Amino acid sequence: MHIPSGFLEPQVWGSMTVISMAGTGLALKKSGELIEENKAPVMGVMAAFIFAAQMVNFPVLGGTSGHLLGSALAVAVLGMWPAMVVMTSVVIIQSLLFQDGGIEALGANIFNMSIISCLISGLIIDNCRKYNEKIFYFSVAFAAWLSVVVASILCALELSLSGTSPLKIVLPAMIVIHTVIGAFEGFITISALRFIAVAAVDKRYFFQMYNGGRS
Amino acid sequence: MKRFILLLLALSLLTAGVLSWFASSHPDGLERVAEDKGFIEKVKNPSYEILPDYTVPGVFNKFQSNGLAGIIGTVTTFFIVNILGKFLARRKKHRGSDVPLSY
C-alpha cells in the first residue's frame, strides 16, 4: 500500500507531511518517556522483522498480492508509542533505501501505515491487555485486520483528494481487496506473536506484553 | 533476553534473505487498483535509486540480488532503530524522571 511518486498532489502530500511530522514527534517524545534502555534491541528487532516480513508478498484473489503491514504486531509487543516509532522508521527506510513508496508521499505513507494504524491498534490492543490471553489475542487479530482496512481507506481518500481517481471508484476497490489482505494480516500477526511468545525465553518479558510493558 | 533478540533477528534474516525468493510478484492491493482503475501510468520514477525494488544493482541473479537487498535492509533497520531506541531511553535516564510505564 506504499503510495509511489506521482499519485498525490502537493496540497495533499504537503499536509500529510506536516501531520506526520507532528505525529512522529509526539511518538518519539512519548516513547522516550516510556521505554527503558533494555527495550531498544526489542524495538530494533521488531523493526527488522517487520521490514523482512513486508518483503514476502503472498498471493490473494486473482493476480493480486499482499504483504504484512505489521503495526498491530508492533503494538502487541511494544505498546502503541514505541510501535509508532518502529513503523515510521521502517516506512522511511523502505522509501529512502529501496524506493518503495515515493519520497514526497512519505508523509502520507507514514500517516496511513504507521500513525493511524498504530493508533487504531493501540486503542484496541492496549485496552484489552488487562483481560486474559484469549481476549488479548483476539484483540490483536481484530486490530491487525482493521488497521489494514483503515489504512486502505485513508489511501483511497488521499488519492481522490489528489484527483488521481474518483472516490466512488477507488474507495470500494481498495476496501474490497484490503478486507481480504487484512485477513492474512490477522493470521500472520497471530502466528508471529505465538512464535515470539515461545521464543521469549525470559517469560517475564512476554508477560509484559499483556500489561503494556509494566513489569 | 539476548537469546530472544538473536533468535528473532535470525528469523528476520531468513525471511528477508530466503523466504523473499518465494514472494508473489503480482501487483499489491494499491497497484492492482491503480491498474484496474487506470491511474497506474501516473507513477513517476524515483529521482534516484539505491536498492530499487529490493534488488542490488549489478547482481544479476534475481534470487541473490533480492536476498542480499533483504539482508542489507534487515541489518540496517535493526541497527538504526536499536540506536534510536537507545537514544530515546537515554534521554529519559538523563532527565532522571520516574515516569511510570503506562500507555
PDB file of C-alpha atoms in Angstrom:
ATOM      1  CA  MET A   1       0.000   0.000   0.000  1.00  0.00           C
ATOM      2  CA  HIS A   2       3.065   2.231  -0.366  1.00  0.00           C
ATOM      3  CA  ILE A   3       1.959   5.236  -2.411  1.00  0.00           C
ATOM      4  CA  PRO A   4       4.517   5.872  -5.186  1.00  0.00           C
ATOM      5  CA  SER A   5       5.627   9.215  -6.607  1.00  0.00           C
ATOM      6  CA  GLY A   6       3.101  10.887  -8.868  1.00  0.00           C
ATOM      7  CA  PHE A   7      -0.135   9.754  -7.200  1.00  0.00           C
ATOM      8  CA  LEU A   8      -0.560  12.709  -4.826  1.00  0.00           C
ATOM      9  CA  GLU A   9      -0.954  16.428  -5.412  1.00  0.00           C
ATOM     10  CA  PRO A  10       1.328  18.838  -3.486  1.00  0.00           C
ATOM     11  CA  GLN A  11      -1.526  20.115  -1.250  1.00  0.00           C
ATOM     12  CA  VAL A  12      -2.263  16.536  -0.175  1.00  0.00           C
ATOM     13  CA  TRP A  13       1.267  15.272   0.375  1.00  0.00           C
ATOM     14  CA  GLY A  14       2.234  18.604   1.919  1.00  0.00           C
ATOM     15  CA  SER A  15      -0.477  18.479   4.576  1.00  0.00           C
ATOM     16  CA  MET A  16       0.205  14.790   5.201  1.00  0.00           C
ATOM     17  CA  THR A  17       3.888  15.568   5.736  1.00  0.00           C
ATOM     18  CA  VAL A  18       3.062  18.234   8.341  1.00  0.00           C
ATOM     19  CA  ILE A  19       0.625  15.944  10.196  1.00  0.00           C
ATOM     20  CA  SER A  20       3.035  13.010  10.102  1.00  0.00           C
ATOM     21  CA  MET A  21       5.934  15.095  11.375  1.00  0.00           C
ATOM     22  CA  ALA A  22       3.807  16.220  14.334  1.00  0.00           C
ATOM     23  CA  GLY A  23       2.655  12.630  14.970  1.00  0.00           C
ATOM     24  CA  THR A  24       6.173  11.255  14.759  1.00  0.00           C
ATOM     25  CA  GLY A  25       7.437  13.953  17.095  1.00  0.00           C
ATOM     26  CA  LEU A  26       4.816  13.007  19.644  1.00  0.00           C
ATOM     27  CA  ALA A  27       5.634   9.287  19.241  1.00  0.00           C
ATOM     28  CA  LEU A  28       9.338   9.992  19.852  1.00  0.00           C
ATOM     29  CA  LYS A  29       8.569  12.096  22.921  1.00  0.00           C
ATOM     30  CA  LYS A  30       6.150   9.557  24.434  1.00  0.00           C
ATOM     31  CA  SER A  31       8.485   6.642  23.667  1.00  0.00           C
ATOM     32  CA  GLY A  32      11.328   8.478  25.345  1.00  0.00           C
ATOM     33  CA  GLU A  33       9.215   8.707  28.486  1.00  0.00           C
ATOM     34  CA  LEU A  34       8.134   5.081  28.336  1.00  0.00           C
ATOM     35  CA  ILE A  35      10.985   2.851  27.261  1.00  0.00           C
ATOM     36  CA  GLU A  36      13.939   1.699  29.256  1.00  0.00           C
ATOM     37  CA  GLU A  37      17.304   1.126  27.666  1.00  0.00           C
ATOM     38  CA  ASN A  38      16.897  -2.656  27.504  1.00  0.00           C
ATOM     39  CA  LYS A  39      13.849  -2.235  25.267  1.00  0.00           C
ATOM     40  CA  ALA A  40      15.930  -0.699  22.452  1.00  0.00           C
ATOM     41  CA  PRO A  41      17.077  -4.047  20.956  1.00  0.00           C
ATOM     42  CA  VAL A  42      13.476  -5.307  21.097  1.00  0.00           C
ATOM     43  CA  MET A  43      12.395  -2.257  19.099  1.00  0.00           C
ATOM     44  CA  GLY A  44      15.272  -2.857  16.683  1.00  0.00           C
ATOM     45  CA  VAL A  45      14.495  -6.498  16.137  1.00  0.00           C
ATOM     46  CA  MET A  46      10.764  -5.854  15.724  1.00  0.00           C
ATOM     47  CA  ALA A  47      11.556  -3.241  13.069  1.00  0.00           C
ATOM     48  CA  ALA A  48      13.914  -5.695  11.344  1.00  0.00           C
ATOM     49  CA  PHE A  49      11.314  -8.455  11.425  1.00  0.00           C
ATOM     50  CA  ILE A  50       8.545  -6.215  10.091  1.00  0.00           C
ATOM     51  CA  PHE A  51      10.842  -4.956   7.330  1.00  0.00           C
ATOM     52  CA  ALA A  52      11.698  -8.546   6.383  1.00  0.00           C
ATOM     53  CA  ALA A  53       8.104  -9.774   6.552  1.00  0.00           C
ATOM     54  CA  GLN A  54       6.944  -6.895   4.342  1.00  0.00           C
ATOM     55  CA  MET A  55       9.186  -8.264   1.577  1.00  0.00           C
ATOM     56  CA  VAL A  56       7.253 -11.509   1.389  1.00  0.00           C
ATOM     57  CA  ASN A  57       4.229 -10.857  -0.787  1.00  0.00           C
ATOM     58  CA  PHE A  58       1.603 -13.569  -0.646  1.00  0.00           C
ATOM     59  CA  PRO A  59      -0.914 -14.142  -3.448  1.00  0.00           C
ATOM     60  CA  VAL A  60      -4.515 -13.138  -2.774  1.00  0.00           C
ATOM     61  CA  LEU A  61      -7.503 -13.042  -5.145  1.00  0.00           C
ATOM     62  CA  GLY A  62      -6.886 -13.204  -8.907  1.00  0.00           C
ATOM     63  CA  GLY A  63      -3.445 -11.886  -9.716  1.00  0.00           C
ATOM     64  CA  THR A  64      -3.045  -9.620  -6.712  1.00  0.00           C
ATOM     65  CA  SER A  65      -0.630  -9.896  -3.825  1.00  0.00           C
ATOM     66  CA  GLY A  66      -0.455  -8.507  -0.337  1.00  0.00           C
ATOM     67  CA  HIS A  67       2.103  -8.355   2.418  1.00  0.00           C
ATOM     68  CA  LEU A  68       2.182  -7.881   6.157  1.00  0.00           C
ATOM     69  CA  LEU A  69       1.821  -4.343   7.458  1.00  0.00           C
ATOM     70  CA  GLY A  70       2.903  -5.197  10.990  1.00  0.00           C
ATOM     71  CA  SER A  71       1.566  -2.278  13.017  1.00  0.00           C
ATOM     72  CA  ALA A  72      -0.687  -4.482  15.173  1.00  0.00           C
ATOM     73  CA  LEU A  73       2.222  -6.873  15.756  1.00  0.00           C
ATOM     74  CA  ALA A  74       4.465  -4.000  16.798  1.00  0.00           C
ATOM     75  CA  VAL A  75       1.784  -2.606  19.128  1.00  0.00           C
ATOM     76  CA  ALA A  76       1.175  -6.039  20.679  1.00  0.00           C
ATOM     77  CA  VAL A  77       4.859  -6.468  21.533  1.00  0.00           C
ATOM     78  CA  LEU A  78       5.934  -2.873  22.254  1.00  0.00           C
ATOM     79  CA  GLY A  79       2.826  -0.814  23.030  1.00  0.00           C
ATOM     80  CA  MET A  80       1.473   1.992  20.878  1.00  0.00           C
ATOM     81  CA  TRP A  81       4.085   4.778  21.035  1.00  0.00           C
ATOM     82  CA  PRO A  82       7.249   2.709  20.550  1.00  0.00           C
ATOM     83  CA  ALA A  83       5.383   0.773  17.824  1.00  0.00           C
ATOM     84  CA  MET A  84       4.766   4.059  16.016  1.00  0.00           C
ATOM     85  CA  VAL A  85       8.488   4.855  16.142  1.00  0.00           C
ATOM     86  CA  VAL A  86       9.262   1.392  14.758  1.00  0.00           C
ATOM     87  CA  MET A  87       6.700   1.550  11.927  1.00  0.00           C
ATOM     88  CA  THR A  88       7.697   5.087  10.914  1.00  0.00           C
ATOM     89  CA  SER A  89      11.360   4.022  10.785  1.00  0.00           C
ATOM     90  CA  VAL A  90      10.505   1.042   8.577  1.00  0.00           C
ATOM     91  CA  VAL A  91       8.461   3.179   6.145  1.00  0.00           C
ATOM     92  CA  ILE A  92      11.251   5.788   5.938  1.00  0.00           C
ATOM     93  CA  ILE A  93      13.947   3.152   5.290  1.00  0.00           C
ATOM     94  CA  GLN A  94      11.786   1.498   2.607  1.00  0.00           C
ATOM     95  CA  SER A  95      11.305   4.806   0.839  1.00  0.00           C
ATOM     96  CA  LEU A  96      14.849   6.185   1.080  1.00  0.00           C
ATOM     97  CA  LEU A  97      16.820   2.993   0.515  1.00  0.00           C
ATOM     98  CA  PHE A  98      14.547   0.787  -1.573  1.00  0.00           C
ATOM     99  CA  GLN A  99      12.434   3.326  -3.470  1.00  0.00           C
ATOM    100  CA  ASP A 100       9.336   1.584  -2.102  1.00  0.00           C
ATOM    101  CA  GLY A 101       6.928   4.489  -1.668  1.00  0.00           C
ATOM    102  CA  GLY A 102       7.659   7.922  -3.156  1.00  0.00           C
ATOM    103  CA  ILE A 103       9.750  10.446  -1.235  1.00  0.00           C
ATOM    104  CA  GLU A 104       7.078  13.164  -1.412  1.00  0.00           C
ATOM    105  CA  ALA A 105       4.423  10.582  -0.463  1.00  0.00           C
ATOM    106  CA  LEU A 106       6.422   9.672   2.654  1.00  0.00           C
ATOM    107  CA  GLY A 107       4.215  11.768   4.931  1.00  0.00           C
ATOM    108  CA  ALA A 108       1.054  10.148   3.585  1.00  0.00           C
ATOM    109  CA  ASN A 109       2.571   6.663   3.823  1.00  0.00           C
ATOM    110  CA  ILE A 110       3.692   7.298   7.419  1.00  0.00           C
ATOM    111  CA  PHE A 111       0.231   8.637   8.259  1.00  0.00           C
ATOM    112  CA  ASN A 112      -1.586   5.609   6.768  1.00  0.00           C
ATOM    113  CA  MET A 113       0.758   2.781   7.680  1.00  0.00           C
ATOM    114  CA  SER A 114       2.262   3.977  10.937  1.00  0.00           C
ATOM    115  CA  ILE A 115       0.448   6.758  12.780  1.00  0.00           C
ATOM    116  CA  ILE A 116      -3.183   5.830  12.184  1.00  0.00           C
ATOM    117  CA  SER A 117      -2.695   2.063  12.007  1.00  0.00           C
ATOM    118  CA  CYS A 118      -0.701   2.098  15.270  1.00  0.00           C
ATOM    119  CA  LEU A 119      -3.260   4.423  16.864  1.00  0.00           C
ATOM    120  CA  ILE A 120      -6.120   2.075  15.967  1.00  0.00           C
ATOM    121  CA  SER A 121      -4.147  -0.997  17.045  1.00  0.00           C
ATOM    122  CA  GLY A 122      -3.149   0.764  20.247  1.00  0.00           C
ATOM    123  CA  LEU A 123      -6.694   1.787  21.137  1.00  0.00           C
ATOM    124  CA  ILE A 124      -7.874  -1.799  20.644  1.00  0.00           C
ATOM    125  CA  ILE A 125      -4.946  -3.875  21.915  1.00  0.00           C
ATOM    126  CA  ASP A 126      -3.680  -1.690  24.756  1.00  0.00           C
ATOM    127  CA  ASN A 127      -7.212  -1.614  26.192  1.00  0.00           C
ATOM    128  CA  CYS A 128      -7.513  -5.401  26.082  1.00  0.00           C
ATOM    129  CA  ARG A 129      -4.307  -6.248  27.945  1.00  0.00           C
ATOM    130  CA  LYS A 130      -5.952  -6.262  31.340  1.00  0.00           C
ATOM    131  CA  TYR A 131      -8.110  -9.280  30.466  1.00  0.00           C
ATOM    132  CA  ASN A 132      -6.938 -12.802  29.680  1.00  0.00           C
ATOM    133  CA  GLU A 133      -4.721 -14.259  26.963  1.00  0.00           C
ATOM    134  CA  LYS A 134      -7.622 -15.233  24.694  1.00  0.00           C
ATOM    135  CA  ILE A 135      -9.077 -11.712  24.642  1.00  0.00           C
ATOM    136  CA  PHE A 136      -5.586 -10.296  24.098  1.00  0.00           C
ATOM    137  CA  TYR A 137      -5.007 -12.469  21.007  1.00  0.00           C
ATOM    138  CA  PHE A 138      -8.491 -11.774  19.675  1.00  0.00           C
ATOM    139  CA  SER A 139      -7.955  -8.034  20.032  1.00  0.00           C
ATOM    140  CA  VAL A 140      -4.628  -8.337  18.187  1.00  0.00           C
ATOM    141  CA  ALA A 141      -6.222 -10.222  15.283  1.00  0.00           C
ATOM    142  CA  PHE A 142      -9.062  -7.717  15.009  1.00  0.00           C
ATOM    143  CA  ALA A 143      -6.693  -4.741  15.253  1.00  0.00           C
ATOM    144  CA  ALA A 144      -4.490  -6.297  12.553  1.00  0.00           C
ATOM    145  CA  TRP A 145      -7.427  -6.604  10.163  1.00  0.00           C
ATOM    146  CA  LEU A 146      -8.881  -3.188  10.962  1.00  0.00           C
ATOM    147  CA  SER A 147      -5.553  -1.351  10.694  1.00  0.00           C
ATOM    148  CA  VAL A 148      -5.060  -2.629   7.132  1.00  0.00           C
ATOM    149  CA  VAL A 149      -8.613  -1.752   6.061  1.00  0.00           C
ATOM    150  CA  VAL A 150      -8.464   1.745   7.590  1.00  0.00           C
ATOM    151  CA  ALA A 151      -5.047   2.388   6.018  1.00  0.00           C
ATOM    152  CA  SER A 152      -6.523   1.457   2.625  1.00  0.00           C
ATOM    153  CA  ILE A 153      -9.473   3.832   3.202  1.00  0.00           C
ATOM    154  CA  LEU A 154      -7.071   6.685   4.033  1.00  0.00           C
ATOM    155  CA  CYS A 155      -5.011   5.844   0.962  1.00  0.00           C
ATOM    156  CA  ALA A 156      -8.168   5.984  -1.199  1.00  0.00           C
ATOM    157  CA  LEU A 157      -9.150   9.341   0.336  1.00  0.00           C
ATOM    158  CA  GLU A 158      -5.708  10.817  -0.374  1.00  0.00           C
ATOM    159  CA  LEU A 159      -5.834   9.561  -3.972  1.00  0.00           C
ATOM    160  CA  SER A 160      -9.288  11.037  -4.552  1.00  0.00           C
ATOM    161  CA  LEU A 161      -8.359  14.356  -2.907  1.00  0.00           C
ATOM    162  CA  SER A 162      -5.450  14.488  -5.349  1.00  0.00           C
ATOM    163  CA  GLY A 163      -7.824  13.899  -8.261  1.00  0.00           C
ATOM    164  CA  THR A 164      -5.973  10.691  -9.150  1.00  0.00           C
ATOM    165  CA  SER A 165      -9.147   8.618  -9.088  1.00  0.00           C
ATOM    166  CA  PRO A 166     -12.765   9.430  -8.111  1.00  0.00           C
ATOM    167  CA  LEU A 167     -13.665   8.378  -4.549  1.00  0.00           C
ATOM    168  CA  LYS A 168     -16.644   6.265  -5.608  1.00  0.00           C
ATOM    169  CA  ILE A 169     -14.330   4.176  -7.790  1.00  0.00           C
ATOM    170  CA  VAL A 170     -11.134   3.948  -5.740  1.00  0.00           C
ATOM    171  CA  LEU A 171     -12.695   3.586  -2.269  1.00  0.00           C
ATOM    172  CA  PRO A 172     -14.739   0.403  -2.841  1.00  0.00           C
ATOM    173  CA  ALA A 173     -11.908  -1.178  -4.842  1.00  0.00           C
ATOM    174  CA  MET A 174      -9.373  -0.501  -2.075  1.00  0.00           C
ATOM    175  CA  ILE A 175     -11.717  -1.683   0.694  1.00  0.00           C
ATOM    176  CA  VAL A 176     -12.619  -4.953  -1.059  1.00  0.00           C
ATOM    177  CA  ILE A 177      -9.040  -6.057  -1.729  1.00  0.00           C
ATOM    178  CA  HIS A 178      -7.747  -4.940   1.676  1.00  0.00           C
ATOM    179  CA  THR A 179     -10.545  -6.691   3.530  1.00  0.00           C
ATOM    180  CA  VAL A 180      -9.001  -9.895   2.186  1.00  0.00           C
ATOM    181  CA  ILE A 181      -5.386  -8.793   2.719  1.00  0.00           C
ATOM    182  CA  GLY A 182      -6.410  -7.806   6.277  1.00  0.00           C
ATOM    183  CA  ALA A 183      -7.494 -11.372   6.986  1.00  0.00           C
ATOM    184  CA  PHE A 184      -3.970 -12.549   6.082  1.00  0.00           C
ATOM    185  CA  GLU A 185      -2.626  -9.749   8.287  1.00  0.00           C
ATOM    186  CA  GLY A 186      -4.565 -11.165  11.232  1.00  0.00           C
ATOM    187  CA  PHE A 187      -3.342 -14.702  10.585  1.00  0.00           C
ATOM    188  CA  ILE A 188       0.337 -13.751  10.128  1.00  0.00           C
ATOM    189  CA  THR A 189       0.256 -11.388  13.118  1.00  0.00           C
ATOM    190  CA  ILE A 190      -1.085 -14.083  15.446  1.00  0.00           C
ATOM    191  CA  SER A 191       1.389 -16.678  14.106  1.00  0.00           C
ATOM    192  CA  ALA A 192       4.317 -14.296  14.583  1.00  0.00           C
ATOM    193  CA  LEU A 193       3.099 -13.351  18.043  1.00  0.00           C
ATOM    194  CA  ARG A 194       2.861 -17.016  19.055  1.00  0.00           C
ATOM    195  CA  PHE A 195       6.418 -17.537  17.806  1.00  0.00           C
ATOM    196  CA  ILE A 196       7.628 -14.504  19.744  1.00  0.00           C
ATOM    197  CA  ALA A 197       5.852 -15.757  22.867  1.00  0.00           C
ATOM    198  CA  VAL A 198       7.648 -19.105  22.593  1.00  0.00           C
ATOM    199  CA  ALA A 199      10.963 -17.511  21.635  1.00  0.00           C
ATOM    200  CA  ALA A 200      10.864 -15.175  24.630  1.00  0.00           C
ATOM    201  CA  VAL A 201      12.906 -17.460  26.840  1.00  0.00           C
ATOM    202  CA  ASP A 202      12.506 -14.984  29.645  1.00  0.00           C
ATOM    203  CA  LYS A 203       8.804 -15.497  30.215  1.00  0.00           C
ATOM    204  CA  ARG A 204       8.636 -12.392  32.345  1.00  0.00           C
ATOM    205  CA  TYR A 205       9.262 -10.392  29.212  1.00  0.00           C
ATOM    206  CA  PHE A 206       6.346 -11.989  27.424  1.00  0.00           C
ATOM    207  CA  PHE A 207       4.099 -11.348  30.384  1.00  0.00           C
ATOM    208  CA  GLN A 208       4.812  -7.675  29.965  1.00  0.00           C
ATOM    209  CA  MET A 209       3.001  -7.833  26.655  1.00  0.00           C
ATOM    210  CA  TYR A 210      -0.253  -8.351  28.476  1.00  0.00           C
ATOM    211  CA  ASN A 211       0.105  -5.314  30.644  1.00  0.00           C
ATOM    212  CA  GLY A 212       1.710  -2.959  28.191  1.00  0.00           C
ATOM    213  CA  GLY A 213       5.285  -3.006  29.363  1.00  0.00           C
ATOM    214  CA  ARG A 214       4.664  -2.821  33.101  1.00  0.00           C
ATOM    215  CA  SER A 215       6.738  -5.494  34.777  1.00  0.00           C
TER     216      SER A 215
ATOM    217  CA  MET B   1      16.635 -11.614  26.550  1.00  0.00           C
ATOM    218  CA  LYS B   2      19.762 -11.732  24.408  1.00  0.00           C
ATOM    219  CA  ARG B   3      18.772 -15.140  23.021  1.00  0.00           C
ATOM    220  CA  PHE B   4      15.329 -13.804  22.219  1.00  0.00           C
ATOM    221  CA  ILE B   5      16.786 -10.924  20.204  1.00  0.00           C
ATOM    222  CA  LEU B   6      19.211 -13.194  18.337  1.00  0.00           C
ATOM    223  CA  LEU B   7      16.512 -15.753  17.548  1.00  0.00           C
ATOM    224  CA  LEU B   8      14.152 -13.110  16.183  1.00  0.00           C
ATOM    225  CA  LEU B   9      16.979 -11.462  14.236  1.00  0.00           C
ATOM    226  CA  ALA B  10      17.868 -14.830  12.695  1.00  0.00           C
ATOM    227  CA  LEU B  11      14.227 -15.359  11.729  1.00  0.00           C
ATOM    228  CA  SER B  12      14.141 -11.883  10.156  1.00  0.00           C
ATOM    229  CA  LEU B  13      17.326 -12.541   8.143  1.00  0.00           C
ATOM    230  CA  LEU B  14      15.932 -15.872   6.979  1.00  0.00           C
ATOM    231  CA  THR B  15      12.674 -14.200   5.970  1.00  0.00           C
ATOM    232  CA  ALA B  16      14.357 -11.365   4.067  1.00  0.00           C
ATOM    233  CA  GLY B  17      17.202 -13.431   2.632  1.00  0.00           C
ATOM    234  CA  VAL B  18      15.481 -16.694   1.680  1.00  0.00           C
ATOM    235  CA  LEU B  19      11.710 -16.586   2.123  1.00  0.00           C
ATOM    236  CA  SER B  20      11.585 -13.448  -0.056  1.00  0.00           C
ATOM    237  CA  TRP B  21      12.549 -15.645  -3.055  1.00  0.00           C
ATOM    238  CA  PHE B  22       9.085 -17.119  -2.890  1.00  0.00           C
ATOM    239  CA  ALA B  23       7.316 -13.755  -2.699  1.00  0.00           C
ATOM    240  CA  SER B  24       4.471 -13.328  -5.152  1.00  0.00           C
ATOM    241  CA  SER B  25       5.380 -10.967  -7.975  1.00  0.00           C
ATOM    242  CA  HIS B  26       1.759  -9.999  -8.572  1.00  0.00           C
ATOM    243  CA  PRO B  27       0.907  -6.313  -8.067  1.00  0.00           C
ATOM    244  CA  ASP B  28      -0.065  -5.423  -4.488  1.00  0.00           C
ATOM    245  CA  GLY B  29      -3.502  -4.135  -3.500  1.00  0.00           C
ATOM    246  CA  LEU B  30      -2.862  -0.486  -4.406  1.00  0.00           C
ATOM    247  CA  GLU B  31      -1.001  -1.299  -7.663  1.00  0.00           C
ATOM    248  CA  ARG B  32      -3.818  -3.636  -8.636  1.00  0.00           C
ATOM    249  CA  VAL B  33      -6.478  -0.965  -8.061  1.00  0.00           C
ATOM    250  CA  ALA B  34      -4.311   1.547  -9.967  1.00  0.00           C
ATOM    251  CA  GLU B  35      -4.098  -0.856 -12.923  1.00  0.00           C
ATOM    252  CA  ASP B  36      -7.794  -1.752 -12.891  1.00  0.00           C
ATOM    253  CA  LYS B  37      -8.982   1.828 -12.486  1.00  0.00           C
ATOM    254  CA  GLY B  38      -6.499   3.203 -14.996  1.00  0.00           C
ATOM    255  CA  PHE B  39      -4.232   5.515 -12.997  1.00  0.00           C
ATOM    256  CA  ILE B  40      -1.094   3.368 -12.840  1.00  0.00           C
ATOM    257  CA  GLU B  41       0.534   5.476 -15.593  1.00  0.00           C
ATOM    258  CA  LYS B  42       0.670   8.408 -13.144  1.00  0.00           C
ATOM    259  CA  VAL B  43       3.565   6.702 -11.334  1.00  0.00           C
ATOM    260  CA  LYS B  44       6.729   8.783 -11.603  1.00  0.00           C
ATOM    261  CA  ASN B  45      10.113   7.128 -11.500  1.00  0.00           C
ATOM    262  CA  PRO B  46      12.114   7.950  -8.376  1.00  0.00           C
ATOM    263  CA  SER B  47      14.754  10.638  -8.831  1.00  0.00           C
ATOM    264  CA  TYR B  48      17.488   8.338  -7.566  1.00  0.00           C
ATOM    265  CA  GLU B  49      17.911   4.642  -6.879  1.00  0.00           C
ATOM    266  CA  ILE B  50      19.902   2.870  -4.179  1.00  0.00           C
ATOM    267  CA  LEU B  51      18.450  -0.610  -3.901  1.00  0.00           C
ATOM    268  CA  PRO B  52      15.481  -0.227  -6.280  1.00  0.00           C
ATOM    269  CA  ASP B  53      12.571  -2.577  -5.683  1.00  0.00           C
ATOM    270  CA  TYR B  54      14.584  -4.689  -3.216  1.00  0.00           C
ATOM    271  CA  THR B  55      17.385  -5.580  -5.635  1.00  0.00           C
ATOM    272  CA  VAL B  56      21.116  -4.877  -5.548  1.00  0.00           C
ATOM    273  CA  PRO B  57      22.189  -3.211  -8.802  1.00  0.00           C
ATOM    274  CA  GLY B  58      24.867  -5.252 -10.556  1.00  0.00           C
ATOM    275  CA  VAL B  59      23.843  -8.586  -9.038  1.00  0.00           C
ATOM    276  CA  PHE B  60      22.121 -10.286 -11.927  1.00  0.00           C
ATOM    277  CA  ASN B  61      20.913 -13.458 -10.252  1.00  0.00           C
ATOM    278  CA  LYS B  62      17.400 -12.453  -9.171  1.00  0.00           C
ATOM    279  CA  PHE B  63      17.416 -14.577  -6.021  1.00  0.00           C
ATOM    280  CA  GLN B  64      20.843 -13.414  -4.872  1.00  0.00           C
ATOM    281  CA  SER B  65      20.006  -9.805  -5.668  1.00  0.00           C
ATOM    282  CA  ASN B  66      16.700  -9.967  -3.809  1.00  0.00           C
ATOM    283  CA  GLY B  67      18.098 -11.884  -0.844  1.00  0.00           C
ATOM    284  CA  LEU B  68      21.121  -9.622  -0.494  1.00  0.00           C
ATOM    285  CA  ALA B  69      18.963  -6.473  -0.610  1.00  0.00           C
ATOM    286  CA  GLY B  70      16.719  -8.041   2.035  1.00  0.00           C
ATOM    287  CA  ILE B  71      19.632  -8.844   4.327  1.00  0.00           C
ATOM    288  CA  ILE B  72      21.113  -5.348   3.907  1.00  0.00           C
ATOM    289  CA  GLY B  73      17.711  -3.835   4.719  1.00  0.00           C
ATOM    290  CA  THR B  74      17.115  -6.060   7.742  1.00  0.00           C
ATOM    291  CA  VAL B  75      20.514  -5.336   9.280  1.00  0.00           C
ATOM    292  CA  THR B  76      20.226  -1.593   8.535  1.00  0.00           C
ATOM    293  CA  THR B  77      16.752  -1.428  10.053  1.00  0.00           C
ATOM    294  CA  PHE B  78      17.873  -3.300  13.166  1.00  0.00           C
ATOM    295  CA  PHE B  79      20.811  -1.012  13.822  1.00  0.00           C
ATOM    296  CA  ILE B  80      19.018   2.256  13.076  1.00  0.00           C
ATOM    297  CA  VAL B  81      16.010   1.507  15.298  1.00  0.00           C
ATOM    298  CA  ASN B  82      18.197  -0.012  18.015  1.00  0.00           C
ATOM    299  CA  ILE B  83      20.318   3.154  18.147  1.00  0.00           C
ATOM    300  CA  LEU B  84      17.200   5.336  18.020  1.00  0.00           C
ATOM    301  CA  GLY B  85      15.686   3.347  20.909  1.00  0.00           C
ATOM    302  CA  LYS B  86      18.869   3.689  22.964  1.00  0.00           C
ATOM    303  CA  PHE B  87      18.916   7.425  22.303  1.00  0.00           C
ATOM    304  CA  LEU B  88      15.271   7.814  23.364  1.00  0.00           C
ATOM    305  CA  ALA B  89      15.799   5.744  26.506  1.00  0.00           C
ATOM    306  CA  ARG B  90      18.943   7.651  27.404  1.00  0.00           C
ATOM    307  CA  ARG B  91      17.100  10.955  27.288  1.00  0.00           C
ATOM    308  CA  LYS B  92      14.704   9.626  29.860  1.00  0.00           C
ATOM    309  CA  LYS B  93      17.505   8.443  32.094  1.00  0.00           C
ATOM    310  CA  HIS B  94      19.234  11.774  31.672  1.00  0.00           C
ATOM    311  CA  ARG B  95      16.218  13.715  32.911  1.00  0.00           C
ATOM    312  CA  GLY B  96      16.025  11.319  35.794  1.00  0.00           C
ATOM    313  CA  SER B  97      12.268  11.404  35.748  1.00  0.00           C
ATOM    314  CA  ASP B  98      10.438   8.438  37.142  1.00  0.00           C
ATOM    315  CA  VAL B  99       7.576   8.180  34.709  1.00  0.00           C
ATOM    316  CA  PRO B 100       5.502   5.070  35.361  1.00  0.00           C
ATOM    317  CA  LEU B 101       5.215   2.696  32.425  1.00  0.00           C
ATOM    318  CA  SER B 102       1.750   3.092  31.090  1.00  0.00           C
ATOM    319  CA  TYR B 103       0.221   3.553  27.721  1.00  0.00           C
TER     320      TYR B 103
END
